[in-house]
Coordinates of C-alpha atoms in Angstrom, one line a residue:
Chain T
X1 CA -6.8 4.0 -40.6
X2 CA -7.7 5.1 -45.0
X3 CA -4.4 6.9 -45.7
X4 CA -2.7 3.0 -44.5
X5 CA -2.5 1.7 -48.4
X6 CA -0.1 4.2 -48.9
X7 CA 2.8 3.5 -46.3
X8 CA 4.6 0.9 -46.1
X9 CA 4.0 -2.1 -44.6
X10 CA 6.7 -1.5 -41.2
X11 CA 5.8 2.1 -41.2
X12 CA 2.1 0.8 -40.5
X13 CA 4.4 -1.6 -37.5
X14 CA 6.2 1.5 -36.5
X15 CA 2.8 3.1 -36.0
X16 CA 1.1 0.0 -34.6
X17 CA 4.2 0.0 -32.3
X18 CA 3.8 3.8 -31.3
X19 CA 0.1 3.3 -30.2
X20 CA 0.6 0.2 -28.0
X21 CA 3.3 2.1 -26.5
X22 CA 1.4 6.3 -25.6
X23 CA -2.0 5.1 -24.1
X24 CA -1.3 5.1 -20.9
X25 CA -2.7 7.7 -18.2
X26 CA -0.5 9.7 -16.1
X27 CA -0.1 9.2 -13.1
X28 CA 0.0 6.1 -10.4
X29 CA -1.3 4.5 -7.5
X30 CA 0.4 3.0 -5.2
X31 CA 0.4 1.4 -1.7
X32 CA 3.7 1.9 0.2
X33 CA 6.0 1.3 3.3
X34 CA 7.1 4.5 5.6
X35 CA 9.7 3.3 7.8
X36 CA 9.3 6.5 11.4
X37 CA 11.3 9.0 10.3
X38 CA 11.3 8.8 7.3
X39 CA 10.2 10.9 4.3
X40 CA 9.3 9.5 0.4
X41 CA 8.6 11.8 -2.3
X42 CA 7.5 11.3 -6.1
X43 CA 6.9 13.1 -9.3
X44 CA 5.1 14.3 -12.1
X45 CA 5.5 15.7 -15.1
X46 CA 2.6 18.0 -15.9
X47 CA 1.6 19.4 -18.9
X48 CA 0.5 23.4 -17.9
X49 CA -3.2 23.2 -17.7
X50 CA -4.3 19.8 -16.5
X51 CA -5.7 18.7 -13.8
X52 CA -3.8 17.1 -10.9
X53 CA -5.1 15.0 -8.3
X54 CA -3.9 13.9 -5.2
X55 CA -5.5 11.2 -2.5
X56 CA -3.8 8.9 -0.6
X57 CA -5.2 7.0 3.1
X58 CA -3.0 5.8 6.1
X59 CA -3.4 2.3 5.9
X60 CA -2.1 1.3 8.4
X61 CA 0.9 2.4 11.9
X62 CA 0.1 4.4 14.5
X63 CA -2.2 7.2 15.0
X64 CA -2.9 6.1 10.9
X65 CA -1.7 9.9 9.8
X66 CA 0.6 11.3 8.1
X67 CA 2.1 14.8 6.7
X68 CA 1.3 15.6 3.0
X69 CA 3.3 18.5 0.8
X70 CA 3.3 18.8 -2.8
X71 CA 5.8 21.2 -4.5
X72 CA 4.9 23.5 -7.7
X73 CA 7.7 23.1 -10.2
X74 CA 9.0 26.4 -9.2
X75 CA 9.2 25.0 -5.0
X76 CA 5.9 27.4 -4.6
X77 CA 4.3 24.6 -1.4
X78 CA 0.6 24.7 -3.0
X79 CA -0.6 21.8 -0.3
X80 CA 0.2 20.7 3.5
X81 CA -1.1 20.1 6.2
X82 CA 0.1 18.0 8.9
X83 CA -1.3 14.4 11.1
X84 CA -3.9 13.6 8.4
X85 CA -5.3 10.4 7.6
X86 CA -6.4 10.0 4.7
X87 CA -7.0 13.8 2.1
X88 CA -7.5 14.6 -1.5
X89 CA -6.3 17.5 -3.3
X90 CA -6.9 19.1 -6.8
X91 CA -4.8 21.0 -8.3
X92 CA -4.7 23.4 -12.4
X93 CA -1.1 23.0 -13.0
X94 CA -0.2 26.2 -14.5
X95 CA 3.4 26.1 -14.8
X96 CA 4.4 23.1 -16.1
X97 CA 6.7 20.7 -14.8
X98 CA 8.0 18.6 -12.3
X99 CA 5.3 18.3 -9.6
X100 CA 6.7 17.2 -5.9
X101 CA 4.7 14.8 -3.6
X102 CA 5.6 14.6 -0.3
X103 CA 5.0 11.6 3.2
X104 CA 6.2 12.8 6.0
X105 CA 6.5 10.2 8.5
X106 CA 9.2 12.1 10.2
X107 CA 7.0 12.8 13.8
X108 CA 7.3 9.2 14.7
X109 CA 10.2 7.8 16.2
X110 CA 8.7 4.2 16.4
X111 CA 6.0 3.3 14.0
X112 CA 5.8 2.6 10.0
X113 CA 3.3 3.4 8.7
X114 CA 1.7 1.8 5.2
X115 CA -0.1 4.7 3.7
X116 CA -2.4 4.1 0.5
X117 CA -2.3 7.1 -2.8
X118 CA -3.8 7.8 -5.8
X119 CA -1.7 10.6 -7.8
X120 CA -4.1 11.6 -11.9
X121 CA -3.0 12.8 -14.2
X122 CA -5.9 14.2 -16.7
X123 CA -8.3 12.8 -18.7
X124 CA -8.7 9.5 -19.1
X125 CA -7.5 8.6 -22.3
X126 CA -9.3 6.5 -24.9
X127 CA -8.9 3.1 -25.4
X128 CA -7.4 3.4 -29.1
X129 CA -6.1 6.5 -29.8
X130 CA -9.0 7.2 -33.6
X131 CA -11.1 7.9 -31.1
X132 CA -9.8 11.5 -29.1
X133 CA -10.5 12.4 -32.9
X134 CA -13.5 12.1 -34.2
X135 CA -15.5 14.1 -36.6
X136 CA -19.5 12.9 -35.9
X137 CA -21.5 12.2 -32.5
X138 CA -21.2 9.7 -31.4
X139 CA -24.4 6.9 -31.5
X140 CA -26.4 5.8 -28.2
X141 CA -25.2 2.4 -28.3
X142 CA -21.9 4.6 -27.8
X143 CA -22.7 6.7 -25.6
X144 CA -24.9 4.6 -23.2
X145 CA -21.1 2.7 -23.2
X146 CA -19.8 5.1 -22.7
X147 CA -22.5 6.2 -19.5
X148 CA -22.1 2.3 -18.7
X149 CA -18.2 3.1 -17.9
X150 CA -17.9 5.5 -15.7
X151 CA -20.3 4.7 -13.5
X152 CA -18.0 1.1 -13.9
X153 CA -15.6 3.3 -12.7
X154 CA -17.7 5.5 -10.2
X155 CA -18.0 1.8 -8.7
X156 CA -14.1 1.0 -8.9
X157 CA -13.0 3.7 -7.0
X158 CA -15.8 3.3 -4.2
X159 CA -15.0 -0.2 -3.9
X160 CA -11.1 1.2 -3.7
X161 CA -12.5 3.2 -1.2
X162 CA -14.0 -0.2 0.7
X163 CA -11.2 -1.9 0.8
X164 CA -9.2 0.0 2.3
X165 CA -11.4 1.6 4.7
X166 CA -11.6 -2.6 5.6
X167 CA -8.0 -3.1 5.9
X168 CA -7.2 -0.5 8.6
X169 CA -10.5 -2.1 10.7
X170 CA -9.4 -5.3 9.8
X171 CA -5.9 -4.1 10.9
X172 CA -7.3 -2.5 14.3
X173 CA -9.3 -5.7 15.8
X174 CA -5.8 -8.3 15.3
X175 CA -3.8 -5.8 16.9
X176 CA -6.9 -6.0 19.6
X177 CA -7.1 -8.9 19.4
X178 CA -2.9 -9.7 19.5
X179 CA -3.2 -6.8 23.0
X180 CA -6.4 -8.9 24.8
X181 CA -4.5 -11.7 25.2
X182 CA -1.6 -9.9 26.1
X183 CA -2.6 -8.0 29.3
X184 CA -4.4 -11.1 29.6
X185 CA -1.5 -13.3 30.7
X186 CA 0.2 -9.8 32.0
X187 CA -2.9 -9.8 33.9
X188 CA -2.8 -13.0 35.3
X189 CA 1.4 -12.8 36.3
X190 CA 0.4 -9.6 37.8
X191 CA -2.1 -11.1 40.4
X192 CA -0.7 -13.7 41.0
X193 CA 3.1 -12.5 42.4
X194 CA 1.2 -9.7 43.8
X195 CA -1.1 -11.9 46.1
X196 CA 2.0 -14.3 47.3
X197 CA 4.8 -11.1 48.3
X198 CA 1.1 -9.8 50.3
X199 CA 1.1 -12.8 51.4
X200 CA 4.9 -13.3 51.9
X201 CA 5.3 -9.4 53.0
X202 CA 2.8 -9.9 56.1
X203 CA 4.7 -13.2 57.3
X204 CA 7.8 -11.6 57.1
X205 CA 5.9 -9.1 59.6
X206 CA 5.3 -11.2 61.7
X207 CA 8.2 -13.4 62.4
X208 CA 10.4 -9.9 62.9
X209 CA 7.5 -9.1 66.2
X210 CA 7.3 -12.6 66.6
X211 CA 10.0 -12.2 69.9
X212 CA 8.1 -9.7 71.1
X213 CA 4.9 -10.7 71.8
X214 CA 6.7 -13.8 73.3
X215 CA 8.6 -11.9 75.8
X216 CA 5.4 -10.4 77.4
X217 CA 4.2 -13.4 77.5
X218 CA 6.5 -15.2 78.9
Chain J
X1 CA 10.3 5.8 -43.1
X2 CA 12.0 8.1 -41.4
X3 CA 9.2 10.1 -39.5
X4 CA 7.7 7.3 -38.7
X5 CA 11.3 5.8 -36.9
X6 CA 12.3 9.2 -35.8
X7 CA 9.0 9.4 -34.0
X8 CA 9.0 6.1 -32.6
X9 CA 12.3 7.1 -31.2
X10 CA 10.9 11.0 -29.6
X11 CA 8.4 8.9 -28.1
X12 CA 11.5 6.2 -26.4
X13 CA 13.2 8.9 -25.7
X14 CA 10.6 11.6 -24.2
X15 CA 10.9 11.4 -20.2
X16 CA 9.4 10.1 -18.1
X17 CA 7.2 7.5 -18.3
X18 CA 4.6 8.8 -15.4
X19 CA 5.3 9.0 -11.6
X20 CA 8.9 8.6 -10.8
X21 CA 11.1 8.8 -7.4
X22 CA 15.3 8.4 -6.0
X23 CA 16.9 5.3 -4.4
X24 CA 20.2 4.8 -2.9
X25 CA 22.2 2.6 -4.1
X26 CA 21.6 -0.4 -1.7
X27 CA 17.7 0.8 -0.9
X28 CA 15.1 -1.6 -1.0
X29 CA 11.9 0.3 -2.3
X30 CA 8.9 -2.1 -1.7
X31 CA 5.2 -1.1 -2.6
X32 CA 1.7 -3.2 -1.0
X33 CA -0.6 -4.6 -3.9
X34 CA -4.0 -6.2 -2.3
X35 CA -5.0 -7.6 -5.6
X36 CA -8.1 -10.7 -6.0
X37 CA -6.9 -13.9 -6.3
X38 CA -6.2 -14.6 -10.3
X39 CA -5.7 -10.9 -10.6
X40 CA -2.5 -10.5 -13.8
X41 CA -0.2 -7.2 -12.5
X42 CA 2.2 -6.3 -14.9
X43 CA 5.1 -3.9 -13.9
X44 CA 6.5 -1.4 -16.1
X45 CA 10.0 0.6 -14.6
X46 CA 13.5 2.6 -16.2
X47 CA 16.3 3.5 -14.9
X48 CA 18.3 6.9 -14.5
X49 CA 21.4 7.8 -13.0
X50 CA 22.6 10.7 -11.4
X51 CA 25.7 11.8 -13.4
X52 CA 27.8 14.2 -11.0
X53 CA 30.0 15.9 -12.9
X54 CA 26.7 16.7 -15.5
X55 CA 24.9 17.2 -12.9
X56 CA 22.1 15.5 -14.5
X57 CA 20.6 12.6 -14.9
X58 CA 21.3 10.4 -17.9
X59 CA 18.5 9.0 -19.7
X60 CA 19.9 5.4 -19.8
X61 CA 22.3 3.3 -17.6
X62 CA 23.9 0.2 -19.5
X63 CA 25.6 -2.2 -16.9
X64 CA 22.0 -0.6 -14.3
X65 CA 20.5 -4.0 -12.9
X66 CA 17.9 -4.3 -11.4
X67 CA 16.1 -6.5 -8.8
X68 CA 12.5 -7.2 -8.8
X69 CA 11.1 -9.5 -6.3
X70 CA 7.8 -10.1 -5.5
X71 CA 6.2 -12.3 -2.4
X72 CA 2.4 -13.6 -1.7
X73 CA 0.6 -12.6 1.3
X74 CA 1.6 -15.9 3.1
X75 CA 5.8 -14.8 2.1
X76 CA 6.8 -17.3 -0.6
X77 CA 8.7 -15.5 -3.1
X78 CA 7.0 -14.7 -7.0
X79 CA 9.4 -13.3 -8.4
X80 CA 12.3 -13.0 -7.8
X81 CA 14.5 -12.1 -10.8
X82 CA 17.2 -9.8 -12.1
X83 CA 16.0 -6.7 -14.3
X84 CA 18.0 -4.4 -16.5
X85 CA 17.7 -0.8 -16.4
X86 CA 14.1 -0.2 -18.3
X87 CA 12.2 -3.9 -17.0
X88 CA 9.3 -5.2 -17.4
X89 CA 8.1 -7.8 -15.1
X90 CA 4.3 -9.6 -14.7
X91 CA 2.7 -11.8 -12.2
X92 CA -0.2 -13.5 -12.0
X93 CA -2.2 -13.3 -7.8
X94 CA -2.3 -17.3 -6.9
X95 CA -3.9 -15.6 -3.5
X96 CA -6.0 -13.1 -2.4
X97 CA -4.2 -11.0 -0.4
X98 CA -1.3 -8.3 0.1
X99 CA 1.7 -8.8 -2.1
X100 CA 4.5 -8.1 -2.2
X101 CA 7.0 -5.8 -5.2
X102 CA 10.3 -4.8 -3.5
X103 CA 13.2 -3.1 -5.1
X104 CA 16.3 -2.4 -5.7
X105 CA 19.4 -1.6 -8.0
X106 CA 22.9 -4.3 -7.7
X107 CA 24.0 -1.2 -8.5
X108 CA 28.6 -1.6 -7.7
X109 CA 29.7 0.7 -10.2
X110 CA 27.8 3.4 -8.2
X111 CA 30.1 2.7 -4.9
X112 CA 32.2 5.6 -7.4
X113 CA 29.6 8.1 -7.6
X114 CA 29.9 9.7 -4.0
X115 CA 25.9 10.1 -2.8
X116 CA 24.8 7.9 -6.3
X117 CA 21.5 8.2 -6.9
X118 CA 18.8 7.0 -8.8
X119 CA 15.8 7.8 -10.3
X120 CA 13.6 5.2 -10.9
X121 CA 10.6 5.8 -13.2
X122 CA 8.0 3.6 -12.7
X123 CA 3.9 2.3 -13.4
X124 CA 2.4 -0.3 -12.1
X125 CA -1.1 -2.2 -13.5
X126 CA -3.2 -3.8 -11.7
X127 CA -5.9 -6.1 -13.7
X128 CA -9.0 -4.7 -16.0
X129 CA -6.3 -1.5 -16.6
X130 CA -3.2 -3.9 -17.7
X131 CA -4.7 -4.2 -20.6
X132 CA -4.2 -3.0 -23.5
X133 CA -7.0 -2.8 -25.5
X134 CA -4.9 -1.4 -29.0
X135 CA -3.4 -5.5 -29.1
X136 CA -6.4 -7.1 -28.7
X137 CA -9.2 -5.4 -31.5
X138 CA -6.1 -5.9 -33.4
X139 CA -5.8 -9.3 -32.4
X140 CA -9.3 -9.8 -32.6
X141 CA -10.3 -8.0 -35.4
X142 CA -12.0 -5.6 -33.5
X143 CA -13.9 -2.8 -33.8
X144 CA -14.2 0.2 -31.6
X145 CA -18.0 -1.4 -30.5
X146 CA -16.7 -4.0 -30.0
X147 CA -13.6 -2.9 -27.9
X148 CA -15.7 -1.0 -25.5
X149 CA -18.4 -3.4 -25.1
X150 CA -14.4 -5.4 -24.1
X151 CA -14.3 -3.1 -21.6
X152 CA -16.8 -3.1 -20.3
X153 CA -16.7 -6.6 -20.0
X154 CA -13.2 -6.8 -19.0
X155 CA -14.1 -3.5 -16.3
X156 CA -17.5 -5.8 -14.5
X157 CA -15.5 -9.5 -14.1
X158 CA -12.8 -6.8 -12.1
X159 CA -15.6 -5.4 -9.4
X160 CA -17.1 -8.9 -9.7
X161 CA -13.3 -10.2 -7.9
X162 CA -13.1 -7.3 -6.2
X163 CA -16.0 -8.7 -4.5
X164 CA -15.5 -12.2 -4.1
X165 CA -12.2 -10.8 -2.0
X166 CA -14.3 -8.1 -0.2
X167 CA -16.6 -11.2 0.5
X168 CA -13.2 -13.8 2.4
X169 CA -11.8 -10.3 3.2
X170 CA -15.4 -9.8 4.9
X171 CA -15.2 -13.6 6.9
X172 CA -11.5 -12.9 7.9
X173 CA -12.0 -9.9 9.7
X174 CA -14.7 -11.6 12.0
X175 CA -12.8 -14.7 12.7
X176 CA -10.6 -11.9 14.0
X177 CA -13.8 -9.6 16.2
X178 CA -15.1 -13.2 17.1
X179 CA -12.1 -14.3 18.5
X180 CA -10.9 -10.9 20.2
X181 CA -14.9 -11.4 21.5
X182 CA -14.2 -14.5 22.6
X183 CA -10.9 -14.0 24.3
X184 CA -12.2 -11.3 26.1
X185 CA -14.4 -13.6 28.1
X186 CA -12.8 -16.5 29.1
X187 CA -10.4 -14.7 30.4
X188 CA -12.3 -12.4 32.9
X189 CA -13.7 -15.7 33.9
X190 CA -10.5 -16.8 34.4
X191 CA -9.4 -13.8 36.2
X192 CA -12.1 -13.6 39.0
X193 CA -11.8 -17.2 39.2
X194 CA -8.1 -17.0 40.1
X195 CA -9.1 -13.4 41.6
X196 CA -11.0 -15.7 43.7
X197 CA -9.3 -18.3 44.4
X198 CA -6.2 -16.2 44.7
X199 CA -8.1 -14.7 48.2
X200 CA -9.1 -17.7 49.9
X201 CA -5.9 -19.1 50.0
X202 CA -4.5 -15.9 51.1
X203 CA -7.2 -15.7 54.2
X204 CA -6.3 -19.8 54.4
X205 CA -2.8 -19.6 54.8
X206 CA -2.6 -17.1 56.5
X207 CA -4.7 -18.8 59.5
X208 CA -3.1 -21.5 59.6
X209 CA 0.3 -19.7 59.8
X210 CA -1.7 -17.3 62.5
X211 CA -2.7 -21.0 64.1
X212 CA 0.3 -21.8 64.8
X213 CA 1.6 -18.8 65.8
X214 CA -0.4 -18.7 69.0
X215 CA -1.9 -14.9 67.7
X216 CA -5.6 -15.7 66.3

């Protein structure tokens, strides 16, 4: 920032504001609810040559599956899968433009699904924009920091995957618990109804035939 | 002086701030964030309205508002505010779990545009990703190495929070499984007992019935 001295203070402030806005990694990690027989699409602007990846997983709902497809700006389908529970897809963008990825639950008539997706474009930008244009090599301390940062990112990613799987298992367990309750109560009622009707039916048979045995014996 | 201002304006107007999706006039879109407690979430959104005559999305829509509602895992509303066509909302979680962020437009003006669609650019940053490092560096006057160390500390803190949350979730899961186990056990015993009692009752009732009928 040695050149900053030659700029007026207001320009420096503007530059700082520019830097503050310009450090977000493009892409998103979102969890949304997909109603039954619905399709939801998301769009992202990708530069030519950038590598993007899409990870998605169904967390709750039905058979935990969803249809997914990805389209490039020219309308070609570059990825299409049906009834997948989770998948990961990476692609090198050949065309600059808006890429679209859609999740479809149109095959299901009554189960709405919760879908998680993580769409990342390109590499992570440096935390200070200056770091990107270094002319010297990194010191040992800095390389150690970079290594630790990458390792921690892997840890956070695997924590996210565990969290999603746990959410899925917990949803199934709670579903099972409520189904066991309902079915147990239902079965007791069915049991009582069947035994009472058996007795009543049997009594009804013998009440009708009552006349004939008495007639024979009298 | 002119050039930095132009650059700032260019960056402001420069297309999509990340991901975008289309939303109907009265449609409500909800996103779920499963987060540990004391985690900050920052959401930025930008809306564009479809102009039927020009067949293009207008860069900014004055007078259009989006209502943002955030609910905590117990269903209590944490944030419920109206923002303009560009907005930024922040909240910090006080209980761990699924927080629901819902967005819907409040515009009635769109009723004039038949088949009106709204393009919403959304960016939600959670926990450590919500930190603005250049701002932190400027405020605390940190060197590059100190800033890297700060980033690592933030990441580790997030990992610790997530692990605490994992322990809490595992406990809930274990309680659910144990409750299911108990239920299966007791209901099976209850059903067997009811079955036997019903059988005994049936036999006794029918026996007394047939004896009354002088068939036995």
